[in-house]
mmCIF file of C-alpha atoms in Angstrom:
data_model
loop_
_atom_site.group_PDB
_atom_site.id
_atom_site.type_symbol
_atom_site.label_atom_id
_atom_site.label_comp_id
_atom_site.label_asym_id
_atom_site.label_seq_id
_atom_site.Cartn_x
_atom_site.Cartn_y
_atom_site.Cartn_z
ATOM 1 C CA ILE A 684 158.622 1.424 157.354
ATOM 2 C CA ASN A 685 160.090 -1.582 159.180
ATOM 3 C CA ARG A 686 162.315 -2.695 156.303
ATOM 4 C CA ALA A 687 163.486 0.686 154.995
ATOM 5 C CA SER A 688 166.552 2.420 156.357
ATOM 6 C CA VAL A 689 166.347 5.926 157.798
ATOM 7 C CA ALA A 690 168.094 7.289 154.695
ATOM 8 C CA GLN A 691 165.453 5.700 152.448
ATOM 9 C CA LEU A 692 162.630 7.063 154.603
ATOM 10 C CA ARG A 693 164.226 10.514 154.601
ATOM 11 C CA SER A 694 164.402 10.608 150.802
ATOM 12 C CA SER A 695 160.658 9.825 150.541
ATOM 13 C CA GLY A 696 159.763 13.264 151.891
ATOM 14 C CA LEU A 697 156.929 11.873 154.049
ATOM 15 C CA PHE A 698 158.532 12.443 157.452
ATOM 16 C CA THR A 699 160.135 15.288 159.346
ATOM 17 C CA PRO A 700 163.681 14.760 160.692
ATOM 18 C CA TYR A 701 162.298 14.542 164.228
ATOM 19 C CA GLN A 702 159.778 11.846 163.248
ATOM 20 C CA LEU A 703 162.576 9.831 161.660
ATOM 21 C CA ALA A 704 164.672 10.111 164.831
ATOM 22 C CA VAL A 705 161.732 8.936 166.956
ATOM 23 C CA LEU A 706 160.958 6.028 164.621
ATOM 24 C CA ASP A 707 164.587 4.934 164.422
ATOM 25 C CA ASP A 708 164.949 5.006 168.213
ATOM 26 C CA TYR A 709 161.712 3.047 168.661
ATOM 27 C CA ARG A 710 162.715 0.333 166.169
ATOM 28 C CA SER A 711 166.130 -0.078 167.802
ATOM 29 C CA ARG A 712 164.590 -0.421 171.271
ATOM 30 C CA HIS A 713 161.341 -2.300 170.623
ATOM 31 C CA GLY A 714 161.653 -3.921 167.189
ATOM 32 C CA ASN A 715 159.172 -3.507 164.362
ATOM 33 C CA VAL A 716 156.041 -1.385 164.409
ATOM 34 C CA THR A 717 153.171 -3.869 164.200
ATOM 35 C CA SER A 718 150.126 -1.672 163.568
ATOM 36 C CA MET A 719 148.959 1.790 162.598
ATOM 37 C CA LEU A 720 147.713 2.264 166.152
ATOM 38 C CA GLU A 721 151.198 1.573 167.519
ATOM 39 C CA LEU A 722 152.655 4.059 165.031
ATOM 40 C CA SER A 723 150.135 6.746 166.033
ATOM 41 C CA LEU A 724 151.262 6.474 169.661
ATOM 42 C CA LEU A 725 154.833 7.488 168.832
ATOM 43 C CA ASP A 726 155.865 11.020 169.693
ATOM 44 C CA ALA A 727 155.373 13.479 166.780
ATOM 45 C CA PHE A 728 153.117 11.095 164.822
ATOM 46 C CA GLY A 729 149.642 11.178 166.354
ATOM 47 C CA ASP A 730 146.342 9.839 165.090
ATOM 48 C CA GLU A 731 145.610 12.513 162.470
ATOM 49 C CA PHE A 732 149.005 12.327 160.786
ATOM 50 C CA THR A 733 148.989 8.511 160.828
ATOM 51 C CA LYS A 734 145.623 8.423 159.041
ATOM 52 C CA ARG A 735 146.981 10.671 156.277
ATOM 53 C CA LEU A 736 150.131 8.549 156.067
ATOM 54 C CA LYS A 737 148.342 5.192 155.780
ATOM 55 C CA PRO A 738 147.901 5.079 151.948
ATOM 56 C CA PHE A 739 151.636 5.645 151.422
ATOM 57 C CA ILE A 740 153.283 3.135 153.784
ATOM 58 C CA CYS A 741 153.354 -0.585 154.436
ATOM 59 C CA ILE A 742 153.765 -2.118 157.884
ATOM 60 C CA ASP A 743 155.449 -5.363 156.980
ATOM 61 C CA SER A 744 158.461 -7.238 158.293
ATOM 62 C CA GLU A 745 160.388 -10.453 157.843
ATOM 63 C CA SER A 746 161.746 -10.703 161.385
ATOM 64 C CA GLY A 747 161.354 -9.142 164.787
ATOM 65 C CA THR A 748 164.359 -6.852 164.477
ATOM 66 C CA SER A 749 165.095 -6.463 160.766
ATOM 67 C CA GLN A 750 165.077 -2.895 159.505
ATOM 68 C CA VAL A 751 166.318 -3.549 155.956
ATOM 69 C CA THR A 752 164.818 -6.145 153.649
ATOM 70 C CA SER A 753 167.102 -8.885 152.295
ATOM 71 C CA ALA A 754 164.899 -9.432 149.227
ATOM 72 C CA SER A 755 165.667 -8.212 145.732
ATOM 73 C CA LYS A 756 163.181 -6.733 143.314
ATOM 74 C CA GLN A 757 163.015 -5.317 139.822
ATOM 75 C CA GLU A 758 160.489 -3.073 138.144
ATOM 76 C CA SER A 759 160.148 -1.353 134.799
ATOM 77 C CA VAL A 760 157.743 1.117 133.221
ATOM 78 C CA SER A 761 157.390 1.919 129.532
ATOM 79 C CA LYS A 762 155.212 4.063 127.319
ATOM 80 C CA THR A 763 155.021 4.704 123.591
ATOM 81 C CA GLY A 764 153.063 6.727 121.080
ATOM 82 C CA TYR A 765 152.897 6.903 117.290
ATOM 83 C CA LYS A 766 151.388 9.380 114.882
ATOM 84 C CA TRP A 767 151.142 9.622 111.119
ATOM 85 C CA ARG A 768 150.014 12.520 108.974
ATOM 86 C CA GLU A 769 149.866 12.462 105.212
ATOM 87 C CA ASP A 770 151.647 15.782 104.868
ATOM 88 C CA GLU A 771 154.195 15.238 107.664
ATOM 89 C CA GLY A 772 154.878 11.509 107.587
ATOM 90 C CA SER A 773 155.337 9.339 110.693
ATOM 91 C CA ASP A 774 156.711 10.247 114.087
ATOM 92 C CA GLY A 775 156.521 8.846 117.559
ATOM 93 C CA THR A 776 157.687 8.827 121.146
ATOM 94 C CA TYR A 777 158.864 6.151 123.552
ATOM 95 C CA ALA A 778 160.269 5.970 127.044
ATOM 96 C CA VAL A 779 161.512 3.130 129.229
ATOM 97 C CA LYS A 780 162.731 3.208 132.810
ATOM 98 C CA TYR A 781 164.071 0.345 134.905
ATOM 99 C CA ARG A 782 164.961 -0.026 138.561
ATOM 100 C CA ALA A 783 166.507 -2.915 140.501
ATOM 101 C CA GLN A 784 167.111 -3.203 144.235
ATOM 102 C CA SER A 785 169.142 -5.810 146.098
ATOM 103 C CA SER A 786 169.387 -6.564 149.810
ATOM 104 C CA GLY A 787 167.995 -3.143 150.680
ATOM 105 C CA ARG A 788 171.504 -1.707 150.179
ATOM 106 C CA TYR A 789 171.981 -1.470 146.427
ATOM 107 C CA SER A 790 169.790 0.242 143.859
ATOM 108 C CA LEU A 791 170.232 0.686 140.103
ATOM 109 C CA ALA A 792 168.041 2.986 137.989
ATOM 110 C CA ALA A 793 168.199 3.691 134.252
ATOM 111 C CA SER A 794 165.956 5.326 131.651
ATOM 112 C CA VAL A 795 165.854 6.241 127.973
ATOM 113 C CA CYS A 796 163.425 8.591 126.261
ATOM 114 C CA ARG A 797 162.621 9.989 122.821
ATOM 115 C CA SER A 798 160.095 12.788 122.313
ATOM 116 C CA VAL A 799 158.081 13.654 119.228
ATOM 117 C CA GLY A 800 159.966 15.704 116.664
ATOM 118 C CA SER A 801 163.430 14.992 118.067
ATOM 119 C CA GLY A 802 164.865 13.665 114.802
ATOM 120 C CA PRO A 803 166.240 10.098 114.457
ATOM 121 C CA TRP A 804 164.663 7.243 116.388
ATOM 122 C CA TYR A 805 167.585 6.645 118.754
ATOM 123 C CA PRO A 806 167.083 7.857 122.390
ATOM 124 C CA GLU A 807 167.048 11.604 122.889
ATOM 125 C CA THR A 808 167.951 11.411 126.594
ATOM 126 C CA VAL A 809 169.649 8.716 128.670
ATOM 127 C CA ALA A 810 169.854 8.734 132.472
ATOM 128 C CA GLY A 811 171.105 6.298 135.077
ATOM 129 C CA SER A 812 172.463 6.003 138.599
ATOM 130 C CA PHE A 813 173.748 3.514 141.154
ATOM 131 C CA GLN A 814 173.115 3.879 144.885
ATOM 132 C CA CYS A 815 174.706 2.062 147.810
ATOM 133 C CA GLN A 816 173.666 2.273 151.457
ATOM 134 C CA PHE A 817 176.492 2.500 154.001
ATOM 135 C CA ARG A 818 176.761 -0.419 156.408
ATOM 136 C CA ARG A 819 177.856 1.154 159.674
ATOM 137 C CA ILE A 820 176.326 4.620 159.447
ATOM 138 C CA ASP A 821 172.986 6.006 158.309
ATOM 139 C CA GLY A 822 173.565 7.297 154.791
ATOM 140 C CA HIS A 823 174.206 6.385 151.188
ATOM 141 C CA PHE A 824 176.391 7.074 148.144
ATOM 142 C CA ILE A 825 175.160 7.759 144.584
ATOM 143 C CA VAL A 826 177.089 7.896 141.323
ATOM 144 C CA GLY A 827 175.523 8.903 138.005
ATOM 145 C CA ASP A 828 172.410 11.098 137.915
ATOM 146 C CA PHE A 829 171.049 12.349 141.234
ATOM 147 C CA ASN A 830 168.839 15.000 142.839
ATOM 148 C CA ALA A 831 170.212 17.300 145.529
ATOM 149 C CA ARG A 832 168.369 19.487 147.988
ATOM 150 C CA PHE A 833 170.213 21.139 150.852
ATOM 151 C CA GLY A 834 168.423 22.538 153.871
ATOM 152 C CA GLN A 835 165.055 23.874 152.771
ATOM 153 C CA GLY A 836 166.293 24.173 149.201
ATOM 154 C CA LEU A 837 166.979 27.901 149.377
ATOM 155 C CA THR A 838 170.595 27.561 148.231
ATOM 156 C CA LEU A 839 170.378 24.437 146.072
ATOM 157 C CA TRP A 840 167.357 22.465 144.901
ATOM 158 C CA ASN A 841 166.843 20.502 141.710
ATOM 159 C CA GLY A 842 164.116 18.049 140.784
ATOM 160 C CA ALA A 843 160.348 18.192 141.010
ATOM 161 C CA PHE A 844 158.566 19.416 144.130
ATOM 162 C CA MET A 845 156.437 16.758 145.790
ATOM 163 C CA THR A 846 153.901 19.103 147.382
ATOM 164 C CA SER A 847 153.037 22.761 147.392
ATOM 165 C CA LEU A 848 153.999 24.939 150.348
ATOM 166 C CA THR A 849 150.511 25.041 151.801
ATOM 167 C CA SER A 850 151.553 24.541 155.412
ATOM 168 C CA PRO A 851 154.641 24.467 157.650
ATOM 169 C CA ASP A 852 154.447 20.660 157.653
ATOM 170 C CA ALA A 853 154.612 20.535 153.842
ATOM 171 C CA PHE A 854 157.626 22.844 153.967
ATOM 172 C CA MET A 855 159.474 20.529 156.358
ATOM 173 C CA LYS A 856 158.682 17.232 154.628
ATOM 174 C CA LYS A 857 160.273 17.854 151.283
ATOM 175 C CA PRO A 858 163.056 15.284 150.771
ATOM 176 C CA SER A 859 166.506 16.639 151.508
ATOM 177 C CA GLY A 860 170.013 15.422 150.867
ATOM 178 C CA ILE A 861 171.085 13.285 147.911
ATOM 179 C CA SER A 862 168.506 11.030 146.265
ATOM 180 C CA GLN A 863 168.056 8.915 143.140
ATOM 181 C CA PRO A 864 165.763 10.287 140.408
ATOM 182 C CA TRP A 865 163.011 8.019 139.074
ATOM 183 C CA SER A 866 161.821 9.701 135.898
ATOM 184 C CA PHE A 867 161.822 8.976 132.179
ATOM 185 C CA THR A 868 164.094 11.821 131.142
ATOM 186 C CA GLY A 869 166.273 12.719 134.116
ATOM 187 C CA SER A 870 166.606 16.113 132.479
ATOM 188 C CA THR A 871 166.582 18.012 135.781
ATOM 189 C CA ALA A 872 169.025 15.685 137.537
ATOM 190 C CA LEU A 873 172.641 16.530 138.283
ATOM 191 C CA SER A 874 175.400 14.277 136.909
ATOM 192 C CA GLY A 875 178.332 13.237 139.061
ATOM 193 C CA MET A 876 178.478 11.724 142.539
ATOM 194 C CA GLY A 877 177.124 12.533 145.968
ATOM 195 C CA ALA A 878 176.651 11.141 149.458
ATOM 196 C CA ASP A 879 174.932 11.983 152.698
ATOM 197 C CA PHE A 880 175.304 10.522 156.173
ATOM 198 C CA ALA A 881 174.093 11.206 159.700
ATOM 199 C CA LEU A 882 176.298 12.227 162.638
ATOM 200 C CA GLY A 883 173.986 12.363 165.633
ATOM 201 C CA LYS A 884 171.533 15.204 165.019
ATOM 202 C CA PHE A 885 173.640 16.443 162.123
ATOM 203 C CA VAL A 886 173.309 15.329 158.501
ATOM 204 C CA VAL A 887 176.260 15.953 156.184
ATOM 205 C CA SER A 888 175.650 16.022 152.416
ATOM 206 C CA THR A 889 178.427 16.287 149.839
ATOM 207 C CA MET A 890 178.468 16.215 146.058
ATOM 208 C CA VAL A 891 180.487 16.915 142.934
ATOM 209 C CA ALA A 892 178.353 17.625 139.857
ATOM 210 C CA PHE A 893 179.458 18.156 136.271
ATOM 211 C CA PRO A 894 176.905 20.287 134.387
ATOM 212 C CA GLY A 895 177.042 19.688 130.648
ATOM 213 C CA LEU A 896 178.662 16.263 131.044
ATOM 214 C CA LYS A 897 176.088 14.521 128.841
ATOM 215 C CA SER A 898 176.764 16.910 125.970
ATOM 216 C CA VAL A 899 180.553 16.764 126.239
ATOM 217 C CA VAL A 900 180.897 15.232 122.748
ATOM 218 C CA SER A 901 179.064 18.090 121.028
ATOM 219 C CA ASN A 902 180.266 20.823 123.385
ATOM 220 C CA PRO A 903 183.490 19.881 125.219
ATOM 221 C CA GLN A 904 183.953 23.439 126.511
ATOM 222 C CA GLY A 905 180.542 23.473 128.185
ATOM 223 C CA VAL A 906 181.327 21.094 131.046
ATOM 224 C CA GLY A 907 181.460 22.706 134.482
ATOM 225 C CA ILE A 908 182.362 21.569 137.983
ATOM 226 C CA VAL A 909 180.119 22.179 140.996
ATOM 227 C CA PRO A 910 181.378 20.786 144.333
ATOM 228 C CA ALA A 911 179.160 21.416 147.354
ATOM 229 C CA VAL A 912 178.812 20.485 151.018
ATOM 230 C CA ASN A 913 175.935 20.974 153.425
ATOM 231 C CA VAL A 914 175.818 20.436 157.201
ATOM 232 C CA ALA A 915 172.355 20.440 158.752
ATOM 233 C CA TRP A 916 171.256 20.252 162.388
ATOM 234 C CA HIS A 917 167.842 18.689 162.978
ATOM 235 C CA GLY A 918 165.841 19.506 166.078
ATOM 236 C CA ARG A 919 162.333 18.743 167.192
ATOM 237 C CA PHE A 920 160.798 21.969 165.900
ATOM 238 C CA GLY A 921 163.025 22.807 162.952
ATOM 239 C CA GLN A 922 166.446 22.657 161.369
ATOM 240 C CA VAL A 923 169.399 24.915 160.595
ATOM 241 C CA SER A 924 171.894 24.214 157.844
ATOM 242 C CA MET A 925 174.949 25.758 156.211
ATOM 243 C CA THR A 926 175.693 25.206 152.524
ATOM 244 C CA ASN A 927 178.851 25.978 150.540
ATOM 245 C CA ILE A 928 178.749 25.678 146.743
ATOM 246 C CA TYR A 929 181.587 26.415 144.347
ATOM 247 C CA GLN A 930 180.578 26.790 140.696
ATOM 248 C CA MET A 931 183.245 26.760 138.003
ATOM 249 C CA SER A 932 182.856 26.403 134.245
ATOM 250 C CA SER A 933 185.489 25.254 131.781
ATOM 251 C CA ASN A 934 186.113 28.962 131.223
ATOM 252 C CA THR A 935 188.148 29.762 134.346
ATOM 253 C CA ALA A 936 186.939 33.366 134.218
ATOM 254 C CA GLU A 937 183.480 32.200 135.269
ATOM 255 C CA ARG A 938 183.599 31.207 138.925
ATOM 256 C CA GLN A 939 181.145 31.658 141.740
ATOM 257 C CA PHE A 940 181.235 30.734 145.431
ATOM 258 C CA LEU A 941 177.927 30.582 147.278
ATOM 259 C CA THR A 942 177.318 30.296 151.001
ATOM 260 C CA GLY A 943 173.809 29.886 152.357
ATOM 261 C CA LEU A 944 172.237 29.598 155.804
ATOM 262 C CA ASP A 945 168.632 28.408 156.164
#
């Protein structure tokens, strides 16, 4: 939590907007958080929440004031399976995903996947994205595949839910804005580009998605355009946001404009 930017912490879904504001203000004034006890003393954290948070965070730093790590790292995950039946022959599945991060500002993610019974052995699905953190403002830009959730997700939400809505806290901590997917298939992700950035207590999220882009070769008429913008105000006890989404398919007769307040 000392090396990550506020945008990275927001996309984790572990913190409320108010907790992020408190943590960011504390780091800018007093430097790194040095212990779980120090974290529990911050407003809106407390001892009980900090104990539940402990398995998911690392209190580590390279300097007294650094908030973003300068190190680079790479990681990959793969899985495979094979089956053979005398009457059906051989078949199998494989999946590989790779992620690289550099200087805490750049992130590249890519994955390929083939499921059982999908025909030839070349990848059935391919997904990838590139993310860049802004230098002067809190926010980031993503091109490729991305997840988008505006407000509480009532107007637009794609991707897997991290937790069930068992409490008001769980409802507030779902990641919002534009974030990179980290899955084998990326089948639920949007394709296009998006960005979000903070302006005081407001967070502005914008995107342009192209549904059907990955199948443009087989179905060139099935590609749509979905631009959207969301402006959210974050307070101590909640948030209010306005979302505008314009959906248009390649068939100009099919258009829809959505406005949501949550």
